[in-house]
Amino acid sequence: MLLNSKGGCGKTTIATNLAACYASQGRATVLIDHDGQGSSTRWINARSQHSAPIHGIEAYQEKAGVTKSFLMRLPEGTERVVIDTPANVKGQQLIELVGRTDSIIIPVLSSQIDIDAVSKFVVELRKLPRVRGGDVRIAVVANRARENTVMFLDLERFLLRSEFDFVARLRDTQNYMQAAETGLGIHELRGARVKKDVGQWAPLVQWVERGAADTPRAMATALSAHPAPARSTAKKPVASIKSSPS
């Protein structure tokens, strides 16, 4: 799950690229969009029919005659669930979202405003029972990083002191925007120009996968309030990732 109460930190960009990464590996992937702006949903709709399939769920929608449980059901065989969330998440909404995931990724930009905002958000996050009890893995990501700048070095020092895993530095590049325009992820682009970007994703994906290997129960965790139809067998673990570059 991509999560940060600060808007504009790149939650949707990371969520869509993570979903594309798994889909391109042949994993049955679901992208749940909780953000009323619907950016992740539009990205899915922009994908070509020749791209690896990603099942989208518009969790922010309320449709007449459709129950929430039906709206949130996962397709049979789902292996990875990526969750995009809105800005300004707090209170009961924050509690409910954290209750539906096993891994949270917090993207942070290199500005003092973003550092201050995430500091306050982390205080609220720590108060939640699932976080205090260690039931949710949390990682931080330096997003749109401009290395060798003063602000990036300040952000890096801040994240290295964080109690959470500092797992990746994703650079500021137009490659993400160009990919998003056609509903693609950075892992689906070809050529030398994205080689560095793909390499920067490796530790983030590895962190998610370490959690997936330990959480075969993640399907039930991700949608505990909206159970999916029972399955006869579960051959592969399912990772639920809540996340935040938009």
Coordinates of C-alpha atoms in Angstrom, one line a residue, residues 93-220:
Q93 CA -10.0 6.1 7.2
L94 CA -6.4 5.7 8.1
I95 CA -7.2 2.9 10.6
E96 CA -9.3 1.1 8.0
L97 CA -6.7 1.3 5.2
V98 CA -3.9 0.1 7.5
G99 CA -6.1 -2.7 8.5
R100 CA -6.2 -4.0 4.9
T101 CA -2.5 -4.3 4.1
D102 CA 0.6 -6.1 5.2
S103 CA 3.2 -3.7 3.7
I104 CA 3.2 0.1 3.5
I105 CA 5.5 2.2 1.3
I106 CA 5.8 5.9 2.2
P107 CA 7.2 8.0 -0.6
V108 CA 8.9 11.3 0.5
L109 CA 10.1 14.2 -1.7
S110 CA 13.2 16.2 -1.0
S111 CA 11.7 19.4 0.4
Q112 CA 11.5 20.6 4.0
I113 CA 7.7 20.9 3.6
D114 CA 7.5 17.2 2.7
I115 CA 9.9 16.2 5.5
D116 CA 7.9 18.1 8.1
A117 CA 4.6 16.6 6.7
V118 CA 5.8 13.0 6.8
S119 CA 7.2 13.5 10.3
K120 CA 3.8 14.4 11.6
F121 CA 2.2 11.6 9.6
V122 CA 4.5 9.0 11.1
V123 CA 3.5 10.1 14.6
E124 CA -0.1 9.3 13.7
L125 CA 0.9 6.0 12.1
R126 CA 2.8 4.9 15.1
K127 CA -0.4 5.2 17.2
L128 CA -2.2 2.5 15.3
P129 CA -2.4 -0.9 17.0
R130 CA -1.3 -2.9 13.9
V131 CA 1.8 -0.7 13.5
R132 CA 2.7 -0.8 17.2
G133 CA 2.2 -4.6 17.1
G134 CA 4.5 -5.0 14.2
D135 CA 1.8 -6.6 12.0
V136 CA 2.5 -4.2 9.1
R137 CA 5.9 -3.7 7.4
I138 CA 6.7 -0.1 6.6
A139 CA 9.3 1.2 4.2
V140 CA 10.3 4.8 3.1
V141 CA 11.3 5.8 -0.4
A142 CA 13.1 8.9 -1.5
N143 CA 11.1 9.9 -4.5
R144 CA 11.9 12.2 -7.4
A145 CA 15.4 12.4 -6.0
R146 CA 17.9 14.8 -7.3
E147 CA 21.1 13.4 -5.9
N148 CA 24.0 15.7 -4.9
T149 CA 21.6 18.5 -4.1
V150 CA 21.5 20.0 -0.6
M151 CA 17.8 19.1 -0.1
F152 CA 18.3 15.5 -1.2
L153 CA 21.2 15.1 1.3
D154 CA 18.9 16.5 4.0
L155 CA 16.2 14.0 3.0
E156 CA 18.6 11.1 2.9
R157 CA 19.9 11.9 6.4
F158 CA 16.3 12.1 7.7
L159 CA 15.3 8.8 6.1
L160 CA 18.4 7.0 7.3
R161 CA 17.5 8.0 10.9
S162 CA 13.9 6.7 10.4
E163 CA 12.7 3.7 12.3
F164 CA 11.4 2.3 9.1
D165 CA 13.4 0.6 6.3
F166 CA 14.9 3.1 3.8
V167 CA 14.7 0.9 0.7
A168 CA 15.0 3.0 -2.4
R169 CA 16.0 6.2 -4.1
L170 CA 14.0 6.9 -7.2
R171 CA 15.4 9.7 -9.4
D172 CA 13.6 12.6 -10.9
T173 CA 13.2 11.8 -14.6
Q174 CA 10.7 12.3 -17.5
N175 CA 10.7 8.6 -18.1
Y176 CA 7.9 8.1 -15.6
M177 CA 5.8 10.7 -17.2
Q178 CA 6.3 9.3 -20.7
A179 CA 5.4 5.8 -19.4
A180 CA 2.3 7.0 -17.7
E181 CA 0.9 8.7 -20.8
T182 CA 0.4 5.3 -22.4
G183 CA -0.5 3.4 -19.3
L184 CA 2.9 1.7 -18.9
G185 CA 5.4 1.3 -16.1
I186 CA 9.1 1.9 -16.1
H187 CA 9.8 -1.9 -16.3
E188 CA 7.8 -2.1 -19.6
L189 CA 9.9 0.5 -21.4
R190 CA 12.8 -0.6 -23.5
G191 CA 16.2 0.9 -24.1
A192 CA 19.3 2.2 -22.3
R193 CA 17.5 5.3 -21.1
V194 CA 15.5 3.4 -18.4
K195 CA 18.2 1.0 -17.3
K196 CA 19.2 3.2 -14.3
D197 CA 15.5 3.6 -13.3
V198 CA 14.9 -0.2 -13.4
G199 CA 18.0 -0.7 -11.3
Q200 CA 16.8 1.7 -8.7
W201 CA 13.5 -0.3 -8.3
A202 CA 15.3 -3.5 -7.5
P203 CA 15.7 -3.0 -3.7
L204 CA 12.1 -1.9 -3.4
V205 CA 10.7 -4.9 -5.2
Q206 CA 13.0 -7.2 -3.2
W207 CA 11.7 -5.6 0.1
V208 CA 8.1 -6.3 -1.0
E209 CA 8.9 -9.8 -2.0
R210 CA 10.6 -10.6 1.3
G211 CA 7.3 -9.8 2.9
A212 CA 5.3 -11.7 0.3
A213 CA 7.3 -14.8 1.0
D214 CA 6.3 -14.6 4.7
T215 CA 2.6 -13.7 4.2
P216 CA 0.6 -16.3 2.4
R217 CA -2.4 -15.0 4.4
A218 CA -2.1 -11.5 2.7
M219 CA -5.1 -12.0 0.6
A220 CA -7.3 -12.1 3.6

